[in-house]
Coordinates of C-alpha atoms in Angstrom, one line a residue:
X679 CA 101.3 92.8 78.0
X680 CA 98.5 91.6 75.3
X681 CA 96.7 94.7 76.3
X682 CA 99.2 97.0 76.2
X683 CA 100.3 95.5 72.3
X684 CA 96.1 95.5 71.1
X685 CA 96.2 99.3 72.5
X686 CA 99.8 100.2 70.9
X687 CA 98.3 99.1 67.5
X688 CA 95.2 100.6 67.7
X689 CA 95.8 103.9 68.7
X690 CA 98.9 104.1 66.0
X691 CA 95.6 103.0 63.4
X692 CA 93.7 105.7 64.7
X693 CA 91.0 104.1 67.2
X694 CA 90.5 105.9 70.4
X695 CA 91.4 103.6 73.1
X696 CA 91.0 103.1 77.1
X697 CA 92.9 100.6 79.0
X698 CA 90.8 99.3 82.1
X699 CA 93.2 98.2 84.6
X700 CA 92.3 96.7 87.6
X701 CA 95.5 97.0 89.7
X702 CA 97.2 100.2 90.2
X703 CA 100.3 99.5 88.0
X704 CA 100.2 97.9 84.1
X705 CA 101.8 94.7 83.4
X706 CA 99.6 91.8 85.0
X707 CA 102.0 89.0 85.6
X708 CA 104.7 91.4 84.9
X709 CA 104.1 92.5 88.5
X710 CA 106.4 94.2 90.7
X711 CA 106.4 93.0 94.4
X712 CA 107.7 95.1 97.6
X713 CA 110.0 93.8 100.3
X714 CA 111.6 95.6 102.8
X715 CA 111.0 99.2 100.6
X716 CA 112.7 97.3 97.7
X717 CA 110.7 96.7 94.7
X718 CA 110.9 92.8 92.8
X719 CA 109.8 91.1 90.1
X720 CA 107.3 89.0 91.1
X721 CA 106.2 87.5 88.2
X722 CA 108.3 86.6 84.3
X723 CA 111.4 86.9 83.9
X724 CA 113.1 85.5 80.6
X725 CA 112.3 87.5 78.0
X726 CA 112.8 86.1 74.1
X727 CA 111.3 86.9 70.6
X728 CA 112.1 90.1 70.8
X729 CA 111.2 90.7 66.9
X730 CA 107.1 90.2 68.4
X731 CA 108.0 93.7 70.3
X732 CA 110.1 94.9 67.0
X733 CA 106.6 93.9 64.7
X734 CA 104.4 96.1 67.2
X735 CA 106.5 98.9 67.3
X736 CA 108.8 99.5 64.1
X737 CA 105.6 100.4 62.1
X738 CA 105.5 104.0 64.4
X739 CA 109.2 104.4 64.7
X740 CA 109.7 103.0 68.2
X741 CA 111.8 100.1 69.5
X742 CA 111.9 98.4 72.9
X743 CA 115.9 99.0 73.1
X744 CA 114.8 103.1 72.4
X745 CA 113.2 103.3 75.6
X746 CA 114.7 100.8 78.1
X747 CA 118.5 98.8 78.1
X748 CA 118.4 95.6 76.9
X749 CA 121.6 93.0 77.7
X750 CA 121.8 90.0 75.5
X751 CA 122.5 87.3 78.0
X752 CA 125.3 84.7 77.2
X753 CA 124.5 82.5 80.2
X754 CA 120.9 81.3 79.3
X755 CA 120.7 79.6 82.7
X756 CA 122.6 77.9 85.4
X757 CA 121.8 74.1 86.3
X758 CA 122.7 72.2 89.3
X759 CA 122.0 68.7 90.6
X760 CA 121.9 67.1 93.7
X761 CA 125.1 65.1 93.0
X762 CA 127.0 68.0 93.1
X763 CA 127.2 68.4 89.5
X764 CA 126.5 71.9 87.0
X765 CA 126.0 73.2 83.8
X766 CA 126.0 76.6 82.2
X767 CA 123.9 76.5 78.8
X768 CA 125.0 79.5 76.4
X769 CA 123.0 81.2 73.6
X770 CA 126.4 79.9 71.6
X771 CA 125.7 76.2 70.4
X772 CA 128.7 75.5 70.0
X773 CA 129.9 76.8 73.9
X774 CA 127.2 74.7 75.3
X775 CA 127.9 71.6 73.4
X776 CA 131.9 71.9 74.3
X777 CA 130.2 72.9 78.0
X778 CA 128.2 69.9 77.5
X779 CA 131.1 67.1 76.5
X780 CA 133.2 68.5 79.6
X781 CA 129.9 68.1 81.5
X782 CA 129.0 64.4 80.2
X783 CA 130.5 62.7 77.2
X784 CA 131.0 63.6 73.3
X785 CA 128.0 61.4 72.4
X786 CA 125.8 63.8 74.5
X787 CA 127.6 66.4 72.7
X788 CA 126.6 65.6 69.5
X789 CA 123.2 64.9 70.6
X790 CA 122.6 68.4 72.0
X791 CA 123.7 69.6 68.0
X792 CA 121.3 67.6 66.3
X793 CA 118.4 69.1 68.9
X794 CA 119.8 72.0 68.1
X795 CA 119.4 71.7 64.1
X796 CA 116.0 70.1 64.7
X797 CA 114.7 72.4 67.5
X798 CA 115.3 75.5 64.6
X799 CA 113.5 73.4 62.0
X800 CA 110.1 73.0 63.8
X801 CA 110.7 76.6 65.1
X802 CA 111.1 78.0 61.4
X803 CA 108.0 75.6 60.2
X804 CA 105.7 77.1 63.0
X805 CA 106.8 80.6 63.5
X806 CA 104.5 82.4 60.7
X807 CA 102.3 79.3 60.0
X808 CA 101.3 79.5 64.0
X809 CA 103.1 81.6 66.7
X810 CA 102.6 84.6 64.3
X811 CA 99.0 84.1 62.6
X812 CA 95.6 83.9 64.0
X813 CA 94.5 80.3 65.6
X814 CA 94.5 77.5 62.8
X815 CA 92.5 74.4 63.3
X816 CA 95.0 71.1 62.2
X817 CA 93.4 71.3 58.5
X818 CA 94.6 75.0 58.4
X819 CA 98.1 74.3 59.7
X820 CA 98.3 71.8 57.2
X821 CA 97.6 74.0 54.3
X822 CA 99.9 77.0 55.8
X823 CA 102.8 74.2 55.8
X824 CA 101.9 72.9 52.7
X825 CA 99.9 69.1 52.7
X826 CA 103.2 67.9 50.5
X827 CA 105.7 69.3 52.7
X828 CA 105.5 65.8 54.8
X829 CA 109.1 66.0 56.0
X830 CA 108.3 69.3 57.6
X831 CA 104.8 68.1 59.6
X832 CA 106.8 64.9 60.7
X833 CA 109.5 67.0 62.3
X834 CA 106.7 68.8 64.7
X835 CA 106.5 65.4 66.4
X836 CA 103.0 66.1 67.4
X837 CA 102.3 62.6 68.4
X838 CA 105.5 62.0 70.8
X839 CA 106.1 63.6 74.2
X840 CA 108.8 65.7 74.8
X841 CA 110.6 63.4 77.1
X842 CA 110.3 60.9 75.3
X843 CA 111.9 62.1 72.6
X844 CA 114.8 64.1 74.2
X845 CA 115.6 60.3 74.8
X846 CA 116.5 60.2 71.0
X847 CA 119.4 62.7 71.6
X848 CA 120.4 62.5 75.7
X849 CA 121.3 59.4 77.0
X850 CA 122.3 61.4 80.3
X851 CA 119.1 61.8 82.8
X852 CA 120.3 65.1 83.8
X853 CA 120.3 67.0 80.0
X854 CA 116.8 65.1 79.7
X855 CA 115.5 67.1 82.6
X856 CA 117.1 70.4 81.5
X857 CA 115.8 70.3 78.7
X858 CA 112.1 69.2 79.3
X859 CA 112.1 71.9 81.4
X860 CA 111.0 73.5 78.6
X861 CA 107.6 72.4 78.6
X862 CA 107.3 74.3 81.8
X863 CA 107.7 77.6 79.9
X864 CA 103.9 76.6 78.7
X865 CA 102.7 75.5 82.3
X866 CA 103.0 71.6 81.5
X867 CA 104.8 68.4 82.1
X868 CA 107.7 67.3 79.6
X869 CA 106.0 63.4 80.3
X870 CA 102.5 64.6 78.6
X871 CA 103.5 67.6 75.8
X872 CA 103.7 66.9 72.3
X873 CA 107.6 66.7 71.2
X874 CA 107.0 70.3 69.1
X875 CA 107.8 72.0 72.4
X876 CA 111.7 71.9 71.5
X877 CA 111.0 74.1 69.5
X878 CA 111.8 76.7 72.9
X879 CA 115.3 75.6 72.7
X880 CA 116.0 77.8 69.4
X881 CA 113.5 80.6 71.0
X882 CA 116.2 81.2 73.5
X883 CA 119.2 80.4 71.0
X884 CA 118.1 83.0 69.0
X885 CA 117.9 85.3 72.3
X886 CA 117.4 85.8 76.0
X887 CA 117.2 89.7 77.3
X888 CA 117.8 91.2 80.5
X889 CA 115.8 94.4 80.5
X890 CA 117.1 97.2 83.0
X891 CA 114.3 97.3 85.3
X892 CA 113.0 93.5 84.9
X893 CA 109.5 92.7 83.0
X894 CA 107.8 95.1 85.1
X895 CA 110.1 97.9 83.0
X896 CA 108.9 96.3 79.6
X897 CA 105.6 97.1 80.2
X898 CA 105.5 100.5 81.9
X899 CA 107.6 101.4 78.8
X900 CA 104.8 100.0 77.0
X901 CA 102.5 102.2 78.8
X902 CA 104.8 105.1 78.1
X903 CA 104.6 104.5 74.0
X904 CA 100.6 104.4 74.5
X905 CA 100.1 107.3 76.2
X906 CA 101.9 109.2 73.5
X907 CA 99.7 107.6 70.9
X908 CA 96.8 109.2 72.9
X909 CA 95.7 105.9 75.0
X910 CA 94.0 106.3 77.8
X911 CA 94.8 104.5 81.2
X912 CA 92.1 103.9 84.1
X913 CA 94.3 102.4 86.7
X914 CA 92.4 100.7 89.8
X915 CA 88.9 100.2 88.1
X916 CA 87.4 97.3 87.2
X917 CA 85.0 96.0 85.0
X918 CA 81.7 94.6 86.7
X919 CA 79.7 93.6 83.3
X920 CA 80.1 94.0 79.5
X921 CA 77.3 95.3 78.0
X922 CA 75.8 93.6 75.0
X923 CA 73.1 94.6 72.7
X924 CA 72.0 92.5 70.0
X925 CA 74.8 90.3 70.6
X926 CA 76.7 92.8 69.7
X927 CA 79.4 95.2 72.5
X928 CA 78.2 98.5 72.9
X929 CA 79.9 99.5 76.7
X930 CA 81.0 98.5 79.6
X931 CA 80.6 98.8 83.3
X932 CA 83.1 99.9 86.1
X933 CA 82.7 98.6 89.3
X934 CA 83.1 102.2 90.7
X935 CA 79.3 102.8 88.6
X936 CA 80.5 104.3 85.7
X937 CA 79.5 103.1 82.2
X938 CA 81.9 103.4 79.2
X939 CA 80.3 103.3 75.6
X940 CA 82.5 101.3 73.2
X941 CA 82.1 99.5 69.7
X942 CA 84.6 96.9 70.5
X943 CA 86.5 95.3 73.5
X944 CA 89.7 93.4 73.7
X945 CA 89.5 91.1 77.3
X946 CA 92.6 90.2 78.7
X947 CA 92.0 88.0 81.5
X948 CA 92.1 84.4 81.3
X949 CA 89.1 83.1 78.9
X950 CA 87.8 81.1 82.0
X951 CA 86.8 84.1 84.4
X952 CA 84.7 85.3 81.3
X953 CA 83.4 81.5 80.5
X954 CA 82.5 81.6 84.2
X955 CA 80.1 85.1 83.6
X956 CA 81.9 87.0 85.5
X957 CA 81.6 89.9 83.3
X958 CA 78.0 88.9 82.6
X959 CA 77.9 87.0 80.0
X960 CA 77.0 83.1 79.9
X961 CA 79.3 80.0 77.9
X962 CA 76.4 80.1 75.2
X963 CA 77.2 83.9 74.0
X964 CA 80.7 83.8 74.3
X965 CA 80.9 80.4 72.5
X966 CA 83.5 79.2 74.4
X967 CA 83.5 77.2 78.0
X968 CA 86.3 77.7 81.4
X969 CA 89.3 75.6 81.2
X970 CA 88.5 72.3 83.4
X971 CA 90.4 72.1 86.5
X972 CA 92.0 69.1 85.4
X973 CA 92.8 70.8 81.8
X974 CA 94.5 73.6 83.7
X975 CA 98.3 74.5 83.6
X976 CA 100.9 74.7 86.2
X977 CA 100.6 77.4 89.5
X978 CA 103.9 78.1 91.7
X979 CA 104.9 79.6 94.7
X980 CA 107.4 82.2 94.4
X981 CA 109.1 83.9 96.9
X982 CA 110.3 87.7 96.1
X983 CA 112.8 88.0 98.2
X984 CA 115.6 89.8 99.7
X985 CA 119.2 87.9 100.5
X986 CA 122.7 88.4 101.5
X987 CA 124.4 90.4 98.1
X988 CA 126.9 87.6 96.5
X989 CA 126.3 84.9 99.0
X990 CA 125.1 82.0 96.2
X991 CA 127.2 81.2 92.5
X992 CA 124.2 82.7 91.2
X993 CA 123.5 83.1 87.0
X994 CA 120.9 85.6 86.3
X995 CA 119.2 83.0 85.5
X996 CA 119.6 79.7 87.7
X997 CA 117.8 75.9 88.0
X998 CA 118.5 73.3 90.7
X999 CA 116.9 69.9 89.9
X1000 CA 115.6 67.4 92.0
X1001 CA 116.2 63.6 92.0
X1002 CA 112.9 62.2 91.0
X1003 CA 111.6 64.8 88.2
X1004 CA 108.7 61.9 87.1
X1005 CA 107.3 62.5 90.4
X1006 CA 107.6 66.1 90.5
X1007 CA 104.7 66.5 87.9
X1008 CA 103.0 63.3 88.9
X1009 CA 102.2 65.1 92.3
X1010 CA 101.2 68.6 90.3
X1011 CA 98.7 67.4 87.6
X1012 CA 97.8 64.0 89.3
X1013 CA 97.9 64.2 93.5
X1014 CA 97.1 68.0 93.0
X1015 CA 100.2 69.0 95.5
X1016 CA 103.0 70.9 95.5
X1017 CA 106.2 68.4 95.5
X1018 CA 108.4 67.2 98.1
X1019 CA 111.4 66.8 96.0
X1020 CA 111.1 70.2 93.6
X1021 CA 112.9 72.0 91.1
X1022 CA 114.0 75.5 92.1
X1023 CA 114.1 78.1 90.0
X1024 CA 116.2 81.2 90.9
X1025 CA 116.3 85.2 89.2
X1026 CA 118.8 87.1 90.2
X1027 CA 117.9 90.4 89.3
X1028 CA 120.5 92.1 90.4
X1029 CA 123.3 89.9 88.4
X1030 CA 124.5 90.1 84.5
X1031 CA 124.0 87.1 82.9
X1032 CA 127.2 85.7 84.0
X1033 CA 126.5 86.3 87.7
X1034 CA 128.1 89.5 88.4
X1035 CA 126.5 91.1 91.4
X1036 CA 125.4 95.1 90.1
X1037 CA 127.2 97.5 92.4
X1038 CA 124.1 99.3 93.9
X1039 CA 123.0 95.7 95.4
X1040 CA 126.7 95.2 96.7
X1041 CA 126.7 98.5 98.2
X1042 CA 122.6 97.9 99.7
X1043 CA 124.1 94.3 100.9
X1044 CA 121.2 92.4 100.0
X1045 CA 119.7 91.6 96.2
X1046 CA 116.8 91.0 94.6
X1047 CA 115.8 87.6 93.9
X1048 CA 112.9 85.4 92.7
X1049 CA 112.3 81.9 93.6
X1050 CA 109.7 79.6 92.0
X1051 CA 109.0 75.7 92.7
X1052 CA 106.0 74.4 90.6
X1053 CA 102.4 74.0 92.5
X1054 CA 98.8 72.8 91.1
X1055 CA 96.3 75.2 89.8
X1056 CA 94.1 74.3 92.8
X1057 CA 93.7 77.7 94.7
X1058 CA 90.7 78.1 94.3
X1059 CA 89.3 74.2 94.7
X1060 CA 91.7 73.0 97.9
X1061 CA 93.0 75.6 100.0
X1062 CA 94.4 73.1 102.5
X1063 CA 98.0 72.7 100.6
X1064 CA 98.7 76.8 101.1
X1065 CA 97.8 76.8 104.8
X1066 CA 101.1 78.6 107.1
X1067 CA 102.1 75.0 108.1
X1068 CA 101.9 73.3 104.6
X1069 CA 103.7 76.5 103.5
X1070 CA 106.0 76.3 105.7
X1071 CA 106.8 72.6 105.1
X1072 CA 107.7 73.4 101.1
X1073 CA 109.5 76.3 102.5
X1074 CA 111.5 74.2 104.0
X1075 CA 111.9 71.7 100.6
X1076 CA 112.8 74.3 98.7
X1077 CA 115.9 75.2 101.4
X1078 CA 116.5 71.5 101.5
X1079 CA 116.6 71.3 97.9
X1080 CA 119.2 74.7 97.6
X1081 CA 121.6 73.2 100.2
X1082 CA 121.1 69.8 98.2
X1083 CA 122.6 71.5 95.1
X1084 CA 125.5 73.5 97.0
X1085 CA 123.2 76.6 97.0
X1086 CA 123.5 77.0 101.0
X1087 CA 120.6 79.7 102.3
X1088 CA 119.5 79.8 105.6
X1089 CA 115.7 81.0 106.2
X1090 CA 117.4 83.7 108.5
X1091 CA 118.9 85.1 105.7
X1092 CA 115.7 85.6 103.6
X1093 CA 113.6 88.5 104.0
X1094 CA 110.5 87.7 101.4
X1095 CA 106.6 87.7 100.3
X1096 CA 105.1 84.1 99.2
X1097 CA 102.3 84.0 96.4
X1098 CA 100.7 80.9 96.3
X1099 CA 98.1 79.5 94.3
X1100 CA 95.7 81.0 96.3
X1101 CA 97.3 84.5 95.6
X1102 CA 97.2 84.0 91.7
X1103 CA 93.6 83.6 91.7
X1104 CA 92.7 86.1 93.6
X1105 CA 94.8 88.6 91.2
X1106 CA 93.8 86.6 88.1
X1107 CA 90.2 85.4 88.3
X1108 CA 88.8 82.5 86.8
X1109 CA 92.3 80.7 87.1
X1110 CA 92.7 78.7 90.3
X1111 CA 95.9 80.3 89.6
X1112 CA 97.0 78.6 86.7
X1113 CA 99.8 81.0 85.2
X1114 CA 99.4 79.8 81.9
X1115 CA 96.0 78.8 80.9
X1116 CA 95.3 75.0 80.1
X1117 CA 98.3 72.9 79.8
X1118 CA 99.7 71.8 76.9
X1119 CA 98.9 68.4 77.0
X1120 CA 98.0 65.9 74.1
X1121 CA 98.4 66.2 70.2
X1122 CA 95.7 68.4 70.1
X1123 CA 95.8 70.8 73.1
X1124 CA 97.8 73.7 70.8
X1125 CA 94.3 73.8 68.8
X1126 CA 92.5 74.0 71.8
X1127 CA 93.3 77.5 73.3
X1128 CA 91.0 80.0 72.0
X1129 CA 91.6 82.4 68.9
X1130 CA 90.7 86.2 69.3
X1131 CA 87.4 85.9 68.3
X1132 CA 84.2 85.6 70.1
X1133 CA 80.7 84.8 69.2
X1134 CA 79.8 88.3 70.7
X1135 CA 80.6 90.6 68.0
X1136 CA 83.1 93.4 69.0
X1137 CA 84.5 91.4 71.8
X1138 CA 87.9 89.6 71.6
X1139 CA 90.2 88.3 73.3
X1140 CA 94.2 88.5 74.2
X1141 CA 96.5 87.4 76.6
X1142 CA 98.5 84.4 77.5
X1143 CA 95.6 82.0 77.9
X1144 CA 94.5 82.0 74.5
X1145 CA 96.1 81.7 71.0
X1146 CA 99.3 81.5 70.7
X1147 CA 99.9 80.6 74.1
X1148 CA 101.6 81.9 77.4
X1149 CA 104.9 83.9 77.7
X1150 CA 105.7 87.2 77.6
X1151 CA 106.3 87.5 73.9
X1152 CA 103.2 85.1 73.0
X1153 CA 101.2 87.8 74.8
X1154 CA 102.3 90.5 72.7
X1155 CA 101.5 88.7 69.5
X1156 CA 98.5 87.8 71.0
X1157 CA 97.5 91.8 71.7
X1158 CA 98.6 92.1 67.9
X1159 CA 96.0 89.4 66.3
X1160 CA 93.2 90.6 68.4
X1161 CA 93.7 94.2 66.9
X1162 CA 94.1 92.7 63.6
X1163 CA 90.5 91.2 63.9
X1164 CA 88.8 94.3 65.6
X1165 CA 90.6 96.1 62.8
X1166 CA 89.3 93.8 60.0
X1167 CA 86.1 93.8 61.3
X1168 CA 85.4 97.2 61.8
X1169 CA 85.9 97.6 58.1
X1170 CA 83.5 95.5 57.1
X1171 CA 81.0 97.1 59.0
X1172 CA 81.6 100.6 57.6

């Protein structure tokens, strides 16, 4: 997606522009997966922010909703728990706090509107001082906020973690957990993120789309848009080496043999498959080093799969949570294994937001869904947790956990294709299959993603690993800020 955005708003500023694409198909996470014939989203699937796609393409008179439906959803997400219990949160804060009183008590309520209120207040303090600018170091973001706005800097909570302070408004264990669920959105654990990650609750207040044809249709619509600008798509090349010349890019090479002169480059892999030189160049040039395996975010398995049309009480979007949530990301980031007592996320693709089954799946009998459980960023360090039999054993804990919540699915009933770990680092170098770069861990780990520039002049960067973060949206702005310095720079040359 951040390549797609840096080549959208280059071309419509006049640069000639080729997209390199290893795979056959854009989108890289966006992927779609084949089962049975059927094609599924195998990889994001909420979509929000949708003024970052409005900011790319209003300047040149397109829109996202011009070229592919978009449904609002007024279910954000289902939630069930073990003890038979479940809650539907709304885009409406007022629903979901009357949803919320029926579901717990009025004090919980009332707690929910005050995260509400407080969620929208970091949101608006960081949106254009952060999300939307190039990286700041903490002296920067000071000065964007403005040193004497005090109030406003003590609201980002940098210093708590996010489950600590959903403590402040939930005195119910179950809302804590939905709602540090949220730090998962960046890869991390609610127990070690800084507090300013509530700041996702007003992302989706403010809107959650169901594109016609999942993420995957988001960004061949994308493609679509470039093309007519006059980008140019190489689709199942990759590049072998950058080619630098007085520290400065002047080409690059395909693996095929074939050498492409360029001025500039905009990478958008993770930052640690470059770090690592695997286009060449060495930690010292770049002026950056590869995310620690310790540093790194959270992998998954997911299952894009194939059931029985309208079997499950299915949202679009639905959660089931475990008993022991503490552990869940004790045995991710600290025993480096996937958990024995998981959360369960489900897309049902082929639903409306309020769980209506589409008539083409009715009438095919099966539909299309995507189930995720949180794994460690290890695929490329300990292959021994995604052998067939430990596979099989979290297979099995995720079933558990389903039947657990009232979500009865037999394995018979599931025709599907596993990606593990393993699977993301193959497609994603560098990774170990960490889906979202380094976690967000610590006060300081939001200044530690890289911004778009490099020391190698002409070379940037995009994409979900570095500034502003991961997500489907952030990856967009992040295409926008790289062009923004090529742009900038190439002035100042000429």
């Amino acid at each position: 997606m951040a390549g797609l955005s840096a080549a959208i708003k280059l071309a419509s500023q006049g640069f000639s522009v080729i997209v390199v694409e290893k795979e056959q198909s854009v989108g890289g996470k966006a992927r779609k997966v084949t089962v049975d014939g059927i094609a599924v989203d195998g990889g994001p699937t909420v979509l929000t922010m949708k003024w970052a796609f409005d900011q790319l393409l209003s300047p040149i008179g397109e829109s996202l909703e011009g070229r592919i439906r978009l449904r609002e959803a007024d279910v954000l997400a289902r939630h069930y728990w073990k003890d038979g219990s479940s809650l539907d949160l709304f885009a409406d804060v007022e629903k979901s706090a009357d949803a919320i009183r029926d579901f717990s008590n009025s004090r919980n309520a009332m707690g929910y509107r005050r995260f509400c209120d407080d969620s929208r207040a970091v949101y608006a303090t960081l949106k254009d001082t952060y999300i939307n600018a190039q990286r700041p170091n903490p002296v920067d973001l000071i000065s964007r906020i403005g040193a004497l706005n005090v109030r406003q800097m003590l609201q980002l909570k940098p210093l708590d973690s996010l489950w600590r302070t959903l403590g402040h408004y939930f005195s119910d264990p179950r809302l804590r957990q939905l709602f540090g669920r949220y730090a998962t959105y960046c890869g991390s654990s609610p127990f070690k993120c800084p507090a300013t990650l509530m700041l996702v609750a007003h992302v989706e207040q403010d809107g959650v789309w169901i594109p016609e044809g999942g993420m995957h249709g988001v960004a061949c619509a994308l493609r679509e848009i470039a093309e007519e600008l006059g980008v140019r798509f190489l689709t199942g090349q990759s590049v072998s080496t950058l080619d630098v010349s007085n520290g400065t890019v002047c080409g690059v090479h395909l693996d095929g043999g074939d050498r492409i002169t360029c001025e500039s480059a905009v990478f958008n892999g993770d930052v640690s498959a470059i770090a690592d030189g695997k286009l060449g160049l060495s930690e010292r040039e770049i002026g950056f080093t590869a995310t620690a395996p310790g540093k790194r975010s959270l992998s998954a398995l997911v299952w894009s799969a194939l059931i029985p049309a309208n079997e499950l009480p299915l949202a679009h979007h639905s959660v089931c949570f475990g008993d022991e949530y503490r552990n869940e990301f004790d045995a991710v980031f600290s025993g480096g294994a996937v958990p024995t007592d998981p959360t369960v996320y489900l897309c049902a693709q082929d639903r409306d937001c309020d769980g209506v089954v589409h008539l083409d799946a009715r009438a095919r009998g099966t539909e299309r869904v995507l189930i995720l459980v949180n794994a460690p960023a290890s695929g490329d360090l300990d292959t021994d947790h995604f052998t067939n039999t430990e596979m099989e054993r979290c297979q099995s804990a995720m079933f558990q956990q389903l039947n657990q919540c009232g979500l009865t699915l037999r394995p018979e009933q599931i025709t599907a294709r596993l990606a593990t770990p393993v699977t993301f680092n193959r497609l994603f170098p560098g990774t170990g299959g960490a889906l979202y770069g380094r976690a967000n861990h610590g006060p300081m780990a939001s200044f530690q993603r890289q911004g778009a520039r490099t020391k190698v002049r002409g070379l940037y960067l995009a994409g979900g690993s570095v500034h502003p973060g991961p997500g489907v949206p952030m990856a967009v702005i992040s295409g926008q800020l790289a062009a923004d310095c090529l742009v900038q720079d190439h002035a100042l040359t000429r």
